[in-house]
Amino acid sequence: MPQVKIVARNFMDMVASLPVMKLDMLYDNSFICEAILRSLPPLAKKYVLQMLYIDIPITAKSMEEWVLPDGFSKHKVAIDRLIQLRVMTETFDRKKEATYQLNPKFQFNLQKHIIHGGILPREPMPSNITVRLPSLEELEAYAVEQWECFLLNLISSSEGGKTTNISSSMMKIFQRGLLSQRDDREPPRLTESGFQFLLMDTIAQLWYIIREYITNAEERGVDSADLIAFLLELSFHVTGKAYNTNTITDLQRSIIKDLSDLGLVKLQQGRKESWFIPTKLATNLSISLADTTSRKQGFIVIETNFRLYAYSTSKLHCEILRLFARVEYQLPNLIVGAINKESLYKAFQNGITSEQIVSFLQQNAHPRVAERIPSVPENVTDQIRLWESDLNRVEMTPAHFYDEFPSKDVFEAACDFAREYGGLLWEDSKRMRLVVKADILTEMKEFLRRQKQ
């Protein structure tokens, strides 16, 4: 069974991975300091605010007194996060006792931002210049439509279909890990990571794509710190407001075009001016995974007889369900299917795990069943896990079979030799037979040759 596990890191994990000099440069911007503060775990936020006007180092023992004994594990997580992001620095005195102090640049700019407020890099355009702007409901529908279009392009690429309205920058991300192609004559195929990606939560998918986009941009010579700074700036723009594209650089205009493919912004053109409108996907970029409590409404009902009903008009939902279920028919607003052994075996062979399938069904449970405990029948989740364990029951190992040993001593010596090399798989002392891993074939041949001499 495949053991690939795709990881969608928090956006701030990408910030933490920046070199020290680039990370310190980011803290020149007070809005980025606030974005970092937003992303921190609750206890880490508390520490930053407590230390904001303290200019001397604080000992580790003193900080441990700020929490109750049962909160020590959360205290350690908070300290580690602050050090990773260089919000706080750790030093050791002569007695090797740790002391902590806020990053001076971060501390100064956050103080300034809290006292005086901040001026955004750009102001929204006046309403008399822009055409009728979309409502928040229309903007959210646009973001969902663009994101689903993006994912459908991923699926259609793997099936030899034509992709539409997707920039080359985004297509390169498809090719990185999610799709593989042996040669130009064959259409790209979804990798194990690609199948797993489709079952991930939207926020996790977005973080994965943004991380790959930043990596791809670095290879094109774009400074990752500048790119991350602009993405964090976007999170402070107002959802639904229009911002003039003349207020951004050529590089940022190129980024905005790519982000519009994902549904993070909507581009509009007037008679003389053009502008971009951030959606919730853009303004939520700096929040932490723990804060993503608002989930989209579910649509799946699954019964104890493994019948599946998906109340959805989305083509994407139908294609995702095909990854692990047998879709029997589709009505305008209803997809009917079933989960069976064959459909799940196909999913497992493509690298999807039982836990990912169960998690997807639970996260997307219809509101009528989401309140039940459990939202997915236990016999269904147990059977999904059992069918996966069936595939893991037998493990194939290349091996060689040996018999007809001249004596018991030679046989036992061969067993000991194979065991010493970690290659002994099976032995039958009575009939003097053994099976040895193919990895040590050369060593085994040489040993038996020496025994004959």
PDB file of N, CA, C and O in Angstrom, residues 66-112:
ATOM      1  N   TRP A  66       3.651  32.194  34.595  1.00  0.00           N
ATOM      2  CA  TRP A  66       2.487  32.854  34.015  1.00  0.00           C
ATOM      3  C   TRP A  66       1.370  31.864  33.683  1.00  0.00           C
ATOM      4  O   TRP A  66       0.261  32.275  33.327  1.00  0.00           O
ATOM      5  N   VAL A  67       1.661  30.563  33.726  1.00  0.00           N
ATOM      6  CA  VAL A  67       0.652  29.556  33.371  1.00  0.00           C
ATOM      7  C   VAL A  67       0.461  28.572  34.525  1.00  0.00           C
ATOM      8  O   VAL A  67       1.370  28.365  35.342  1.00  0.00           O
ATOM      9  N   LEU A  68      -0.710  27.955  34.564  1.00  0.00           N
ATOM     10  CA  LEU A  68      -0.981  26.908  35.554  1.00  0.00           C
ATOM     11  C   LEU A  68      -0.225  25.638  35.169  1.00  0.00           C
ATOM     12  O   LEU A  68       0.131  25.447  33.993  1.00  0.00           O
ATOM     13  N   PRO A  69       0.031  24.742  36.138  1.00  0.00           N
ATOM     14  CA  PRO A  69       0.798  23.520  35.846  1.00  0.00           C
ATOM     15  C   PRO A  69       0.217  22.685  34.702  1.00  0.00           C
ATOM     16  O   PRO A  69       0.958  22.122  33.906  1.00  0.00           O
ATOM     17  N   ASP A  70      -1.128  22.624  34.593  1.00  0.00           N
ATOM     18  CA  ASP A  70      -1.716  21.793  33.538  1.00  0.00           C
ATOM     19  C   ASP A  70      -1.655  22.446  32.154  1.00  0.00           C
ATOM     20  O   ASP A  70      -2.027  21.845  31.155  1.00  0.00           O
ATOM     21  N   GLY A  71      -1.155  23.685  32.108  1.00  0.00           N
ATOM     22  CA  GLY A  71      -1.028  24.355  30.818  1.00  0.00           C
ATOM     23  C   GLY A  71       0.391  24.403  30.297  1.00  0.00           C
ATOM     24  O   GLY A  71       0.702  25.154  29.361  1.00  0.00           O
ATOM     25  N   PHE A  72       1.275  23.562  30.881  1.00  0.00           N
ATOM     26  CA  PHE A  72       2.690  23.624  30.499  1.00  0.00           C
ATOM     27  C   PHE A  72       2.909  23.205  29.046  1.00  0.00           C
ATOM     28  O   PHE A  72       3.773  23.755  28.361  1.00  0.00           O
ATOM     29  N   SER A  73       2.145  22.218  28.565  1.00  0.00           N
ATOM     30  CA  SER A  73       2.338  21.768  27.182  1.00  0.00           C
ATOM     31  C   SER A  73       1.979  22.886  26.201  1.00  0.00           C
ATOM     32  O   SER A  73       2.680  23.101  25.199  1.00  0.00           O
ATOM     33  N   LYS A  74       0.906  23.636  26.496  1.00  0.00           N
ATOM     34  CA  LYS A  74       0.526  24.766  25.643  1.00  0.00           C
ATOM     35  C   LYS A  74       1.563  25.879  25.736  1.00  0.00           C
ATOM     36  O   LYS A  74       1.835  26.575  24.753  1.00  0.00           O
ATOM     37  N   HIS A  75       2.155  26.025  26.923  1.00  0.00           N
ATOM     38  CA  HIS A  75       3.212  27.020  27.123  1.00  0.00           C
ATOM     39  C   HIS A  75       4.407  26.701  26.223  1.00  0.00           C
ATOM     40  O   HIS A  75       4.938  27.598  25.551  1.00  0.00           O
ATOM     41  N   LYS A  76       4.783  25.443  26.159  1.00  0.00           N
ATOM     42  CA  LYS A  76       5.931  25.033  25.337  1.00  0.00           C
ATOM     43  C   LYS A  76       5.648  25.267  23.851  1.00  0.00           C
ATOM     44  O   LYS A  76       6.516  25.723  23.105  1.00  0.00           O
ATOM     45  N   VAL A  77       4.420  24.930  23.425  1.00  0.00           N
ATOM     46  CA  VAL A  77       4.031  25.155  22.024  1.00  0.00           C
ATOM     47  C   VAL A  77       4.097  26.632  21.682  1.00  0.00           C
ATOM     48  O   VAL A  77       4.602  27.029  20.620  1.00  0.00           O
ATOM     49  N   ALA A  78       3.613  27.479  22.592  1.00  0.00           N
ATOM     50  CA  ALA A  78       3.611  28.923  22.361  1.00  0.00           C
ATOM     51  C   ALA A  78       5.031  29.470  22.249  1.00  0.00           C
ATOM     52  O   ALA A  78       5.342  30.254  21.335  1.00  0.00           O
ATOM     53  N   ILE A  79       5.916  29.042  23.150  1.00  0.00           N
ATOM     54  CA  ILE A  79       7.306  29.503  23.124  1.00  0.00           C
ATOM     55  C   ILE A  79       7.995  29.062  21.834  1.00  0.00           C
ATOM     56  O   ILE A  79       8.682  29.851  21.169  1.00  0.00           O
ATOM     57  N   ASP A  80       7.798  27.793  21.452  1.00  0.00           N
ATOM     58  CA  ASP A  80       8.418  27.275  20.226  1.00  0.00           C
ATOM     59  C   ASP A  80       7.960  28.065  19.007  1.00  0.00           C
ATOM     60  O   ASP A  80       8.761  28.369  18.118  1.00  0.00           O
ATOM     61  N   ARG A  81       6.650  28.396  18.957  1.00  0.00           N
ATOM     62  CA  ARG A  81       6.118  29.132  17.808  1.00  0.00           C
ATOM     63  C   ARG A  81       6.704  30.529  17.726  1.00  0.00           C
ATOM     64  O   ARG A  81       7.067  31.018  16.649  1.00  0.00           O
ATOM     65  N   LEU A  82       6.818  31.192  18.858  1.00  0.00           N
ATOM     66  CA  LEU A  82       7.369  32.551  18.883  1.00  0.00           C
ATOM     67  C   LEU A  82       8.839  32.564  18.453  1.00  0.00           C
ATOM     68  O   LEU A  82       9.281  33.486  17.765  1.00  0.00           O
ATOM     69  N   ILE A  83       9.575  31.537  18.850  1.00  0.00           N
ATOM     70  CA  ILE A  83      10.991  31.458  18.464  1.00  0.00           C
ATOM     71  C   ILE A  83      11.128  31.140  16.982  1.00  0.00           C
ATOM     72  O   ILE A  83      11.979  31.710  16.282  1.00  0.00           O
ATOM     73  N   GLN A  84      10.278  30.219  16.447  1.00  0.00           N
ATOM     74  CA  GLN A  84      10.313  29.873  15.015  1.00  0.00           C
ATOM     75  C   GLN A  84      10.114  31.104  14.140  1.00  0.00           C
ATOM     76  O   GLN A  84      10.792  31.272  13.118  1.00  0.00           O
ATOM     77  N   LEU A  85       9.183  31.971  14.538  1.00  0.00           N
ATOM     78  CA  LEU A  85       8.862  33.157  13.746  1.00  0.00           C
ATOM     79  C   LEU A  85       9.778  34.341  14.083  1.00  0.00           C
ATOM     80  O   LEU A  85       9.584  35.432  13.542  1.00  0.00           O
ATOM     81  N   ARG A  86      10.731  34.128  14.972  1.00  0.00           N
ATOM     82  CA  ARG A  86      11.650  35.178  15.426  1.00  0.00           C
ATOM     83  C   ARG A  86      10.897  36.383  16.002  1.00  0.00           C
ATOM     84  O   ARG A  86      11.395  37.510  15.977  1.00  0.00           O
ATOM     85  N   VAL A  87       9.699  36.137  16.495  1.00  0.00           N
ATOM     86  CA  VAL A  87       8.984  37.172  17.244  1.00  0.00           C
ATOM     87  C   VAL A  87       9.673  37.358  18.591  1.00  0.00           C
ATOM     88  O   VAL A  87       9.736  38.460  19.136  1.00  0.00           O
ATOM     89  N   MET A  88      10.246  36.268  19.082  1.00  0.00           N
ATOM     90  CA  MET A  88      10.952  36.287  20.364  1.00  0.00           C
ATOM     91  C   MET A  88      12.301  35.596  20.178  1.00  0.00           C
ATOM     92  O   MET A  88      12.406  34.623  19.436  1.00  0.00           O
ATOM     93  N   THR A  89      13.316  36.110  20.808  1.00  0.00           N
ATOM     94  CA  THR A  89      14.651  35.508  20.740  1.00  0.00           C
ATOM     95  C   THR A  89      14.976  34.841  22.067  1.00  0.00           C
ATOM     96  O   THR A  89      14.554  35.310  23.137  1.00  0.00           O
ATOM     97  N   GLU A  90      15.734  33.763  21.982  1.00  0.00           N
ATOM     98  CA  GLU A  90      16.122  32.997  23.169  1.00  0.00           C
ATOM     99  C   GLU A  90      17.629  33.098  23.355  1.00  0.00           C
ATOM    100  O   GLU A  90      18.388  32.867  22.420  1.00  0.00           O
ATOM    101  N   THR A  91      18.065  33.458  24.542  1.00  0.00           N
ATOM    102  CA  THR A  91      19.498  33.519  24.866  1.00  0.00           C
ATOM    103  C   THR A  91      19.745  32.794  26.177  1.00  0.00           C
ATOM    104  O   THR A  91      18.821  32.576  26.966  1.00  0.00           O
ATOM    105  N   PHE A  92      21.015  32.423  26.386  1.00  0.00           N
ATOM    106  CA  PHE A  92      21.389  31.711  27.610  1.00  0.00           C
ATOM    107  C   PHE A  92      22.487  32.485  28.336  1.00  0.00           C
ATOM    108  O   PHE A  92      23.441  32.970  27.712  1.00  0.00           O
ATOM    109  N   ASP A  93      22.319  32.616  29.656  1.00  0.00           N
ATOM    110  CA  ASP A  93      23.330  33.328  30.430  1.00  0.00           C
ATOM    111  C   ASP A  93      24.447  32.376  30.845  1.00  0.00           C
ATOM    112  O   ASP A  93      24.504  31.220  30.397  1.00  0.00           O
ATOM    113  N   ARG A  94      25.343  32.829  31.698  1.00  0.00           N
ATOM    114  CA  ARG A  94      26.496  32.018  32.106  1.00  0.00           C
ATOM    115  C   ARG A  94      26.073  30.756  32.851  1.00  0.00           C
ATOM    116  O   ARG A  94      26.760  29.744  32.814  1.00  0.00           O
ATOM    117  N   LYS A  95      24.960  30.836  33.538  1.00  0.00           N
ATOM    118  CA  LYS A  95      24.462  29.661  34.258  1.00  0.00           C
ATOM    119  C   LYS A  95      23.644  28.737  33.356  1.00  0.00           C
ATOM    120  O   LYS A  95      23.032  27.789  33.825  1.00  0.00           O
ATOM    121  N   LYS A  96      23.645  29.048  32.047  1.00  0.00           N
ATOM    122  CA  LYS A  96      22.905  28.272  31.034  1.00  0.00           C
ATOM    123  C   LYS A  96      21.396  28.280  31.266  1.00  0.00           C
ATOM    124  O   LYS A  96      20.688  27.344  30.921  1.00  0.00           O
ATOM    125  N   GLU A  97      20.923  29.377  31.873  1.00  0.00           N
ATOM    126  CA  GLU A  97      19.489  29.552  32.051  1.00  0.00           C
ATOM    127  C   GLU A  97      18.945  30.379  30.880  1.00  0.00           C
ATOM    128  O   GLU A  97      19.526  31.393  30.496  1.00  0.00           O
ATOM    129  N   ALA A  98      17.805  29.937  30.315  1.00  0.00           N
ATOM    130  CA  ALA A  98      17.226  30.599  29.148  1.00  0.00           C
ATOM    131  C   ALA A  98      16.510  31.887  29.539  1.00  0.00           C
ATOM    132  O   ALA A  98      15.856  31.970  30.584  1.00  0.00           O
ATOM    133  N   THR A  99      16.669  32.901  28.693  1.00  0.00           N
ATOM    134  CA  THR A  99      15.913  34.154  28.849  1.00  0.00           C
ATOM    135  C   THR A  99      15.292  34.498  27.494  1.00  0.00           C
ATOM    136  O   THR A  99      15.826  34.146  26.439  1.00  0.00           O
ATOM    137  N   TYR A 100      14.165  35.201  27.530  1.00  0.00           N
ATOM    138  CA  TYR A 100      13.429  35.528  26.308  1.00  0.00           C
ATOM    139  C   TYR A 100      13.201  37.037  26.214  1.00  0.00           C
ATOM    140  O   TYR A 100      12.990  37.707  27.223  1.00  0.00           O
ATOM    141  N   GLN A 101      13.240  37.530  24.959  1.00  0.00           N
ATOM    142  CA  GLN A 101      12.987  38.944  24.717  1.00  0.00           C
ATOM    143  C   GLN A 101      12.356  39.090  23.335  1.00  0.00           C
ATOM    144  O   GLN A 101      12.713  38.355  22.402  1.00  0.00           O
ATOM    145  N   LEU A 102      11.419  40.030  23.191  1.00  0.00           N
ATOM    146  CA  LEU A 102      10.784  40.241  21.893  1.00  0.00           C
ATOM    147  C   LEU A 102      11.794  40.789  20.889  1.00  0.00           C
ATOM    148  O   LEU A 102      12.714  41.531  21.253  1.00  0.00           O
ATOM    149  N   ASN A 103      11.615  40.406  19.632  1.00  0.00           N
ATOM    150  CA  ASN A 103      12.418  40.949  18.537  1.00  0.00           C
ATOM    151  C   ASN A 103      12.240  42.467  18.535  1.00  0.00           C
ATOM    152  O   ASN A 103      11.119  42.968  18.429  1.00  0.00           O
ATOM    153  N   PRO A 104      13.338  43.253  18.689  1.00  0.00           N
ATOM    154  CA  PRO A 104      13.217  44.728  18.821  1.00  0.00           C
ATOM    155  C   PRO A 104      12.444  45.374  17.672  1.00  0.00           C
ATOM    156  O   PRO A 104      11.626  46.268  17.893  1.00  0.00           O
ATOM    157  N   LYS A 105      12.688  44.917  16.438  1.00  0.00           N
ATOM    158  CA  LYS A 105      12.015  45.512  15.279  1.00  0.00           C
ATOM    159  C   LYS A 105      10.517  45.201  15.318  1.00  0.00           C
ATOM    160  O   LYS A 105       9.676  46.072  15.082  1.00  0.00           O
ATOM    161  N   PHE A 106      10.191  43.942  15.624  1.00  0.00           N
ATOM    162  CA  PHE A 106       8.791  43.528  15.736  1.00  0.00           C
ATOM    163  C   PHE A 106       8.108  44.305  16.861  1.00  0.00           C
ATOM    164  O   PHE A 106       6.987  44.794  16.706  1.00  0.00           O
ATOM    165  N   GLN A 107       8.809  44.426  17.989  1.00  0.00           N
ATOM    166  CA  GLN A 107       8.253  45.107  19.171  1.00  0.00           C
ATOM    167  C   GLN A 107       7.964  46.574  18.857  1.00  0.00           C
ATOM    168  O   GLN A 107       6.874  47.083  19.151  1.00  0.00           O
ATOM    169  N   PHE A 108       8.917  47.260  18.230  1.00  0.00           N
ATOM    170  CA  PHE A 108       8.762  48.687  17.935  1.00  0.00           C
ATOM    171  C   PHE A 108       7.600  48.930  16.969  1.00  0.00           C
ATOM    172  O   PHE A 108       6.763  49.813  17.187  1.00  0.00           O
ATOM    173  N   ASN A 109       7.536  48.167  15.883  1.00  0.00           N
ATOM    174  CA  ASN A 109       6.501  48.388  14.870  1.00  0.00           C
ATOM    175  C   ASN A 109       5.111  48.013  15.368  1.00  0.00           C
ATOM    176  O   ASN A 109       4.119  48.639  14.983  1.00  0.00           O
ATOM    177  N   LEU A 110       5.030  46.983  16.239  1.00  0.00           N
ATOM    178  CA  LEU A 110       3.727  46.607  16.792  1.00  0.00           C
ATOM    179  C   LEU A 110       3.243  47.672  17.793  1.00  0.00           C
ATOM    180  O   LEU A 110       2.060  48.014  17.826  1.00  0.00           O
ATOM    181  N   GLN A 111       4.173  48.206  18.594  1.00  0.00           N
ATOM    182  CA  GLN A 111       3.827  49.307  19.502  1.00  0.00           C
ATOM    183  C   GLN A 111       3.285  50.500  18.717  1.00  0.00           C
ATOM    184  O   GLN A 111       2.248  51.085  19.056  1.00  0.00           O
ATOM    185  N   LYS A 112       3.993  50.840  17.647  1.00  0.00           N
ATOM    186  CA  LYS A 112       3.618  51.981  16.806  1.00  0.00           C
ATOM    187  C   LYS A 112       2.241  51.754  16.178  1.00  0.00           C
ATOM    188  O   LYS A 112       1.406  52.668  16.115  1.00  0.00           O
TER     189      LYS A 112
END
